[in-house]
Short mmCIF file of C-alpha atoms in Angstrom, two decimals:
data_model
loop_
_atom_site.label_atom_id
_atom_site.label_comp_id
_atom_site.label_asym_id
_atom_site.label_seq_id
_atom_site.Cartn_x
_atom_site.Cartn_y
_atom_site.Cartn_z
CA MET A 159 -11.69 53.53 116.76
CA LYS A 160 -10.07 54.78 113.57
CA ILE A 161 -8.49 58.12 114.50
CA ALA A 162 -6.67 60.75 112.44
CA ILE A 163 -4.17 63.17 113.96
CA VAL A 164 -3.30 66.41 112.19
CA GLY A 165 0.30 67.39 112.91
CA ALA A 166 3.45 65.43 113.76
CA GLY A 167 5.11 67.84 116.15
CA ILE A 168 5.83 66.70 119.69
CA VAL A 169 2.14 67.13 120.61
CA GLY A 170 0.89 65.11 117.63
CA VAL A 171 3.45 62.33 118.06
CA THR A 172 2.74 61.87 121.77
CA THR A 173 -1.02 61.95 121.10
CA ALA A 174 -0.56 59.23 118.51
CA TYR A 175 1.36 57.18 121.05
CA GLU A 176 -1.31 57.43 123.75
CA LEU A 177 -4.18 56.64 121.37
CA ALA A 178 -2.33 53.69 119.84
CA HIS A 179 -1.52 52.48 123.36
CA ASP A 180 -5.27 52.52 124.05
CA GLY A 181 -5.81 50.23 121.08
CA HIS A 182 -6.98 52.68 118.42
CA GLU A 183 -6.00 52.57 114.76
CA VAL A 184 -4.04 55.80 114.29
CA THR A 185 -2.91 57.75 111.22
CA VAL A 186 -0.86 60.96 111.54
CA PHE A 187 -0.94 63.55 108.73
CA GLU A 188 1.94 66.03 108.52
CA GLN A 189 2.63 68.71 105.92
CA ARG A 190 6.39 68.54 106.48
CA SER A 191 8.71 65.70 105.45
CA ALA A 192 9.49 64.53 109.00
CA ALA A 193 8.27 64.74 112.59
CA ALA A 194 9.09 67.72 114.82
CA GLU A 195 10.10 70.08 112.00
CA GLU A 196 8.36 73.25 113.21
CA ALA A 197 7.76 74.45 116.81
CA SER A 198 9.34 71.24 118.15
CA PHE A 199 12.53 71.53 116.13
CA ALA A 200 15.03 73.42 118.33
CA ASN A 201 13.23 74.67 121.43
CA ALA A 202 14.91 75.35 124.77
CA GLY A 203 14.37 71.78 125.93
CA LEU A 204 13.00 72.56 129.41
CA LEU A 205 10.36 70.41 131.08
CA ALA A 206 8.75 70.99 134.51
CA PRO A 207 8.61 73.23 136.43
CA TYR A 208 7.19 75.12 133.48
CA LEU A 209 6.23 78.51 134.95
CA THR A 210 9.85 79.47 135.63
CA THR A 211 10.68 79.33 131.91
CA PRO A 212 11.14 82.72 130.24
CA CYS A 213 8.16 82.78 127.89
CA ALA A 214 5.60 81.22 130.22
CA LEU A 215 4.62 84.63 131.60
CA ALA A 216 6.52 86.98 129.28
CA GLY A 217 5.23 90.52 129.33
CA LYS A 218 2.07 89.84 131.34
CA LYS A 219 0.75 89.37 134.83
CA ALA A 220 -0.43 86.03 136.07
CA HIS A 221 -3.20 85.51 138.60
CA SER A 222 -4.15 82.80 141.02
CA GLN A 223 -6.37 82.46 144.04
CA ALA A 224 -3.47 83.94 146.00
CA GLY A 225 -3.59 87.14 143.97
CA PRO A 226 -1.34 88.64 141.28
CA LEU A 227 2.10 87.18 140.74
CA GLY A 228 5.05 89.01 139.27
CA GLY A 229 5.37 88.77 135.51
CA THR A 230 8.67 88.61 133.69
CA PRO A 231 10.29 91.93 132.81
CA THR A 232 10.89 91.12 129.15
CA GLY A 233 7.79 91.44 126.95
CA ILE A 234 6.92 90.44 123.41
CA ARG A 235 8.31 92.68 120.67
CA MET A 236 6.64 93.65 117.41
CA ALA A 237 8.65 92.27 114.51
CA GLN A 238 8.49 93.01 110.79
CA GLY A 239 5.06 92.15 109.40
CA ALA A 240 3.16 92.69 112.66
CA GLY A 241 -0.09 94.61 112.27
CA LEU A 242 -3.42 95.38 113.90
CA SER A 243 -4.30 91.72 114.50
CA GLU A 244 -1.04 91.21 116.42
CA LEU A 245 -1.64 94.39 118.42
CA ALA A 246 -5.15 93.21 119.30
CA TRP A 247 -3.81 89.83 120.35
CA LEU A 248 -1.11 91.42 122.53
CA TRP A 249 -3.72 93.59 124.23
CA ARG A 250 -5.74 90.46 125.04
CA TRP A 251 -2.63 88.50 126.06
CA ARG A 252 -1.57 91.06 128.66
CA ARG A 253 -5.05 91.13 130.21
CA SER A 254 -5.88 87.40 130.19
CA PRO A 255 -5.00 85.69 133.49
CA THR A 256 -3.06 82.46 133.25
CA PRO A 257 -4.54 79.39 135.01
CA LEU A 258 -1.39 78.83 137.05
CA ALA A 259 -2.41 75.84 139.14
CA ALA A 260 -3.80 73.85 136.22
CA LEU A 261 -0.88 74.72 133.94
CA GLU A 262 1.84 73.83 136.41
CA GLY A 263 -0.08 70.69 137.41
CA LEU A 264 -0.18 69.63 133.77
CA ALA A 265 3.56 70.30 133.42
CA ARG A 266 4.43 68.13 136.43
CA TYR A 267 2.14 65.35 135.23
CA SER A 268 3.59 65.62 131.74
CA SER A 269 7.21 65.59 132.88
CA GLN A 270 6.68 62.41 134.87
CA ARG A 271 4.92 60.74 131.94
CA THR A 272 7.79 61.78 129.65
CA LEU A 273 10.36 60.19 131.92
CA ASP A 274 8.24 57.08 132.45
CA LEU A 275 7.72 56.65 128.72
CA ALA A 276 11.44 57.09 128.05
CA ALA A 277 12.31 54.51 130.71
CA ARG A 278 9.71 52.05 129.40
CA HIS A 279 11.15 52.17 125.90
CA GLU A 280 14.80 52.77 126.88
CA MET A 281 14.95 56.11 125.06
CA ASP A 282 18.03 58.27 125.62
CA PHE A 283 16.87 61.78 124.71
CA GLU A 284 19.78 63.69 126.28
CA SER A 285 17.84 64.33 129.46
CA HIS A 286 19.20 66.03 132.57
CA THR A 287 17.88 66.71 136.06
CA SER A 288 18.18 69.95 138.10
CA ARG A 289 18.25 73.58 137.01
CA LEU A 290 19.82 76.79 138.27
CA VAL A 291 17.84 80.04 138.23
CA LEU A 292 20.42 82.82 138.12
CA PHE A 293 19.71 86.32 139.46
CA ARG A 294 22.12 89.09 138.49
CA THR A 295 20.62 91.64 140.93
CA THR A 296 18.30 91.85 143.93
CA LYS A 297 15.73 93.54 141.66
CA ASP A 298 15.70 90.48 139.39
CA ARG A 299 15.03 88.28 142.42
CA ALA A 300 12.28 90.54 143.76
CA GLN A 301 10.41 90.44 140.44
CA LEU A 302 10.27 86.63 140.39
CA GLN A 303 9.97 86.02 144.13
CA PRO A 304 6.13 85.94 144.28
CA LEU A 305 6.09 83.21 141.65
CA LEU A 306 8.81 81.25 143.42
CA ASP A 307 6.85 81.48 146.68
CA TRP A 308 3.72 80.27 144.94
CA LEU A 309 5.54 77.33 143.36
CA ARG A 310 7.10 76.38 146.70
CA GLU A 311 3.71 76.48 148.42
CA SER A 312 2.22 74.33 145.66
CA GLY A 313 4.82 71.63 146.24
CA THR A 314 7.64 72.38 143.79
CA PRO A 315 11.07 71.64 145.36
CA ILE A 316 12.95 74.97 145.49
CA GLN A 317 16.25 75.58 147.28
CA ASP A 318 18.14 78.82 147.82
CA ILE A 319 21.85 78.20 147.37
CA SER A 320 24.85 80.50 147.47
CA PRO A 321 26.75 81.56 144.35
CA GLU A 322 29.67 79.46 145.63
CA ASP A 323 27.45 76.36 145.88
CA ALA A 324 26.14 77.07 142.39
CA ARG A 325 29.68 77.13 141.01
CA GLN A 326 30.41 73.82 142.71
CA ARG A 327 27.38 72.28 141.03
CA GLU A 328 28.27 73.88 137.70
CA PRO A 329 32.09 74.13 137.57
CA GLY A 330 31.91 75.96 134.25
CA LEU A 331 29.92 78.83 135.75
CA SER A 332 32.03 81.97 135.49
CA PRO A 333 33.44 83.28 138.80
CA GLU A 334 33.32 86.78 137.31
CA ALA A 335 29.66 86.82 136.27
CA PRO A 336 27.49 89.22 138.34
CA LEU A 337 25.55 86.79 140.51
CA ASP A 338 23.42 88.14 143.37
CA SER A 339 21.59 84.93 144.27
CA VAL A 340 20.70 81.48 142.94
CA VAL A 341 17.70 79.19 143.16
CA LEU A 342 18.15 75.46 142.61
CA LEU A 343 15.28 73.45 141.16
CA PRO A 344 16.53 69.95 142.03
CA SER A 345 13.70 68.05 140.34
CA ALA A 346 13.62 70.14 137.15
CA THR A 347 14.17 68.19 133.96
CA SER A 348 15.26 68.95 130.42
CA GLY A 349 15.91 67.07 127.22
CA ASN A 350 16.08 67.10 123.43
CA CYS A 351 12.50 67.49 122.21
CA ARG A 352 13.13 66.70 118.55
CA LEU A 353 15.21 63.63 119.37
CA PHE A 354 12.45 62.33 121.66
CA ALA A 355 9.80 62.89 118.97
CA GLN A 356 11.88 61.18 116.29
CA MET A 357 12.58 58.13 118.43
CA LEU A 358 8.94 57.85 119.48
CA ARG A 359 7.76 58.17 115.88
CA GLN A 360 10.18 55.48 114.73
CA GLY A 361 8.99 53.08 117.43
CA MET A 362 5.32 53.70 116.62
CA GLN A 363 5.82 53.17 112.90
CA SER A 364 7.39 49.82 113.66
CA ALA A 365 4.34 49.02 115.80
CA GLY A 366 1.86 49.88 113.02
CA VAL A 367 0.96 53.55 113.48
CA GLN A 368 0.71 55.20 110.06
CA PHE A 369 2.51 58.48 109.30
CA ALA A 370 1.69 60.38 106.11
CA PHE A 371 4.40 63.02 105.58
CA ASN A 372 4.33 65.75 102.90
CA THR A 373 0.55 65.54 103.23
CA PRO A 374 -1.14 68.87 104.01
CA VAL A 375 -4.65 68.75 105.47
CA THR A 376 -6.79 71.41 103.80
CA ALA A 377 -10.11 70.96 105.64
CA LEU A 378 -11.79 69.21 108.54
CA SER A 379 -15.20 67.57 108.28
CA SER A 380 -17.68 66.83 111.05
CA GLY A 381 -20.39 65.40 108.83
CA PRO A 382 -19.09 62.90 107.86
CA ILE A 383 -16.23 62.94 110.37
CA GLY A 384 -12.90 63.12 108.64
CA LEU A 385 -10.55 65.40 106.76
CA GLN A 386 -9.61 66.49 103.29
CA LEU A 387 -6.08 66.26 101.95
CA GLN A 388 -4.45 68.50 99.40
CA GLY A 389 -5.09 67.17 95.91
CA GLU A 390 -7.90 64.81 96.96
CA PRO A 391 -11.52 65.67 96.13
CA ASP A 392 -13.12 63.34 98.67
CA ILE A 393 -13.20 63.33 102.46
CA ARG A 394 -11.16 60.65 104.18
CA ARG A 395 -13.44 59.27 106.86
CA PHE A 396 -12.45 58.54 110.44
CA ASP A 397 -14.22 57.95 113.73
CA ALA A 398 -12.43 60.93 115.26
CA VAL A 399 -9.92 63.62 114.32
CA VAL A 400 -7.49 65.20 116.80
CA LEU A 401 -6.16 68.59 115.77
CA CYS A 402 -2.52 68.98 116.89
CA ALA A 403 -1.57 71.36 114.10
CA GLY A 404 -0.21 74.24 116.17
CA ALA A 405 -0.25 77.51 114.23
CA ALA A 406 -2.32 75.94 111.42
CA SER A 407 -5.20 75.08 113.77
CA PRO A 408 -7.24 78.34 113.58
CA ALA A 409 -7.46 78.22 109.77
CA LEU A 410 -8.81 74.66 109.86
CA LEU A 411 -11.43 75.56 112.49
CA ARG A 412 -12.54 78.90 111.05
CA PRO A 413 -14.80 77.50 108.27
CA HIS A 414 -16.79 75.75 111.01
CA GLY A 415 -17.42 79.00 112.89
CA LEU A 416 -14.84 78.28 115.59
CA LYS A 417 -12.48 81.18 116.29
CA LEU A 418 -9.38 80.14 118.19
CA PRO A 419 -7.54 83.38 119.19
CA MET A 420 -4.05 82.07 118.52
CA ALA A 421 -0.91 83.95 117.55
CA SER A 422 2.52 82.72 116.56
CA VAL A 423 5.02 84.04 119.09
CA PHE A 424 8.46 83.53 117.60
CA GLY A 425 11.51 82.68 119.66
CA TYR A 426 15.16 82.04 118.88
CA SER A 427 17.70 79.40 119.73
CA VAL A 428 21.36 78.89 118.95
CA SER A 429 22.72 75.34 119.15
CA ALA A 430 26.50 75.33 119.40
CA PRO A 431 29.03 72.50 119.66
CA LEU A 432 30.96 72.15 122.89
CA ARG A 433 34.25 73.99 122.85
CA GLU A 434 35.53 72.89 126.23
CA ALA A 435 33.41 70.42 128.21
CA THR A 436 34.71 71.57 131.60
CA HIS A 437 33.52 75.11 130.84
CA ALA A 438 30.07 74.06 129.62
CA PRO A 439 26.88 73.60 131.67
CA LEU A 440 26.20 70.12 133.00
CA THR A 441 22.41 70.59 133.01
CA SER A 442 20.38 73.78 132.47
CA ALA A 443 20.28 77.36 133.70
CA ILE A 444 18.00 80.39 133.38
CA ASP A 445 19.27 83.96 133.19
CA VAL A 446 16.26 85.74 134.72
CA GLN A 447 17.26 89.28 133.76
CA GLN A 448 17.88 88.46 130.10
CA GLN A 449 15.13 85.83 129.94
CA ILE A 450 17.48 83.31 128.34
CA THR A 451 17.90 79.59 128.93
CA ILE A 452 21.16 77.67 128.55
CA THR A 453 20.82 73.90 128.28
CA ARG A 454 23.25 71.04 127.78
CA GLN A 455 22.06 68.67 125.05
CA GLY A 456 24.58 65.92 124.45
CA GLN A 457 27.65 67.41 122.81
CA ARG A 458 25.94 70.75 122.21
CA ILE A 459 24.77 73.76 124.18
CA ARG A 460 21.41 75.30 123.31
CA ILE A 461 20.87 78.96 124.15
CA ALA A 462 17.27 80.11 123.75
CA GLY A 463 15.30 83.32 124.26
CA GLY A 464 13.37 86.14 122.68
CA ALA A 465 9.66 86.59 121.99
CA GLU A 466 8.18 88.46 119.04
CA VAL A 467 5.09 88.54 116.85
CA GLY A 468 5.20 89.28 113.15
CA SER A 469 5.71 87.61 109.81
CA PRO A 470 7.11 84.06 109.61
CA GLN A 471 9.46 85.50 106.97
CA ALA A 472 10.71 88.36 109.16
CA PRO A 473 14.51 88.59 109.27
CA HIS A 474 16.31 87.41 112.36
CA HIS A 475 16.49 90.07 115.05
CA HIS A 476 20.19 90.79 115.38
CA ALA A 477 19.91 92.27 118.88
CA THR A 478 18.16 89.17 120.23
CA LEU A 479 20.80 86.85 118.80
CA GLN A 480 23.54 89.01 120.28
CA ARG A 481 21.86 88.71 123.69
CA LEU A 482 22.01 84.93 123.38
CA TYR A 483 25.71 84.99 122.56
CA ARG A 484 26.46 87.41 125.40
CA ALA A 485 24.51 85.34 127.92
CA VAL A 486 26.39 82.11 127.27
CA ASN A 487 29.70 83.98 127.31
CA ASP A 488 28.75 85.70 130.57
CA TRP A 489 27.84 82.51 132.40
CA PHE A 490 29.86 79.76 130.70
CA PRO A 491 32.79 81.44 128.91
CA GLY A 492 34.68 79.06 126.66
CA GLY A 493 32.02 76.37 126.89
CA ALA A 494 30.46 76.85 123.45
CA GLN A 495 32.01 77.11 120.01
CA LEU A 496 30.19 80.19 118.71
CA SER A 497 31.55 80.17 115.20
CA GLY A 498 31.40 77.69 112.38
CA SER A 499 28.68 75.03 112.53
CA LEU A 500 26.02 76.87 114.53
CA GLN A 501 22.34 76.04 114.21
CA ILE A 502 20.38 79.31 114.42
CA TRP A 503 16.62 78.86 114.59
CA ARG A 504 13.61 81.17 114.71
CA GLY A 505 10.53 79.13 115.53
CA ALA A 506 6.83 79.85 115.98
CA ARG A 507 5.13 79.07 119.27
CA PRO A 508 1.34 78.89 118.71
CA THR A 509 -0.01 80.74 121.75
CA LEU A 510 -3.48 81.47 123.13
CA PRO A 511 -4.16 84.69 125.10
CA ASP A 512 -4.15 83.05 128.54
CA GLY A 513 -1.00 81.03 127.84
CA ALA A 514 -2.71 77.65 128.29
CA PRO A 515 -3.46 75.02 125.62
CA ALA A 516 -6.89 74.06 124.29
CA LEU A 517 -7.60 70.47 125.30
CA GLY A 518 -10.69 68.40 124.63
CA HIS A 519 -13.76 68.31 122.42
CA SER A 520 -14.08 71.16 119.95
CA GLY A 521 -17.89 71.23 119.95
CA LEU A 522 -17.91 69.76 116.44
CA PRO A 523 -18.89 66.08 116.13
CA GLY A 524 -15.79 63.91 116.18
CA ILE A 525 -13.28 66.80 116.25
CA TRP A 526 -10.92 67.07 119.23
CA LEU A 527 -8.30 69.71 120.08
CA ASN A 528 -4.80 69.39 121.50
CA THR A 529 -3.20 72.65 120.41
CA GLY A 530 -2.05 76.13 121.45
CA HIS A 531 0.69 75.10 123.88
CA GLY A 532 2.82 78.20 123.25
CA ASP A 533 6.33 77.82 124.62
CA GLY A 534 5.20 74.74 126.55
CA GLY A 535 4.69 72.22 123.77
CA TRP A 536 7.57 70.07 124.95
CA ALA A 537 6.86 70.62 128.64
CA LEU A 538 3.14 69.78 128.30
CA ALA A 539 3.04 67.28 125.43
CA CYS A 540 2.97 63.88 127.12
CA GLY A 541 0.46 65.02 129.74
CA SER A 542 -1.80 66.72 127.20
CA ALA A 543 -1.73 63.59 125.02
CA ARG A 544 -2.85 61.40 127.90
CA VAL A 545 -5.58 63.85 128.88
CA VAL A 546 -7.04 63.95 125.37
CA ALA A 547 -6.83 60.16 125.03
CA ASP A 548 -8.73 59.81 128.31
CA LEU A 549 -11.40 62.27 127.18
CA ILE A 550 -11.88 60.43 123.88
CA ALA A 551 -12.27 57.21 125.88
CA GLN A 552 -14.81 59.00 128.13
CA ARG A 553 -12.54 58.62 131.14
CA THR A 554 -11.95 61.35 133.69
CA PRO A 555 -8.38 62.70 133.31
CA GLU A 556 -6.05 62.35 136.28
CA ILE A 557 -5.48 66.11 136.54
CA ASP A 558 -7.59 69.26 136.82
CA LEU A 559 -8.29 70.85 133.42
CA GLN A 560 -10.01 74.00 134.65
CA GLY A 561 -8.92 76.89 132.47
CA MET A 562 -7.66 74.66 129.65
CA GLU A 563 -10.95 73.48 128.16
CA ALA A 564 -11.04 73.56 124.37
CA GLN A 565 -14.29 75.57 124.25
CA ARG A 566 -13.37 78.33 126.73
CA PHE A 567 -12.99 81.05 124.08
#
């Protein structure tokens, strides 16, 4: 089949890979000048387990067959430019249960596919294994304990370790930081999302996959199947189109009567050069109270956190950035060079009210969806790509998709 993909973020690039691997002729259209320039640019870098990451359940309650699970204490703030539509979305977000089992199952499947793909093509994407979940107080632990219990019962390796053991595993961890308890996730993985996407894109281009950068898609067509590009009067025809356009997806679907209730939830990251390697994290850590992640990525440390809705042009929230700086200084003092050549990023995470992506057929002839991954684009990308490729090939995916169907809204 001749297939078009809209969007060259991590979701679009991995979808292109899976479809090309299945033997399809693939063209990727991207409005930016390179792959992974928007939501995939400087995210926290965490892969599975996904539901322990700060924004997975931020400001809401999650539900499963076992009953309600504790949500994270930090919610989503209203930033400059937020209005009634953002308020309405937040109301729906806080009341929409998250399909925990399906989402975590997808994350595990995706993480394994990511590592397998990297091994197959000898890709070094600054990956690390294991993660510390750091609890400052007993209250912090109590709030997350129901979720940890659920993850343990569902098969996620979880170990309680002492603060002393944690400092042996992470020698740079401050002995003075207030540390009530620690959970070790020994199989957790992390890595540089943008680096992975760039390497995968380069390999696919060499193998014949076409990438059209600086090429905005202005409309989708289901009769004939195809898409319209900016500046071109005619539809470019394809056998199928896969929409991986993140925050741009609702506008492309709206003219066809499809309303995807997506909002851009913005988060922050600071990428700082190492100051002293022995004081820096070796892998990744989560500050549960502050809802901040600290991840080693090569010769840099990435500190990520915050969640807000509002204008893409809203100024950076000074208080959130200060929380990031304080967190890395609390836990790994002297590890990061927090002046000079810092990369400060505010990025949009296209999020649906239940926190799960939309995967599968859109209901329009020839139009497929792989979008709305929220904070989990990197964590869910390789698995979502394989799922959508299987559905296009009329194969049953290897994992349960209940709660993530494209037409559930």
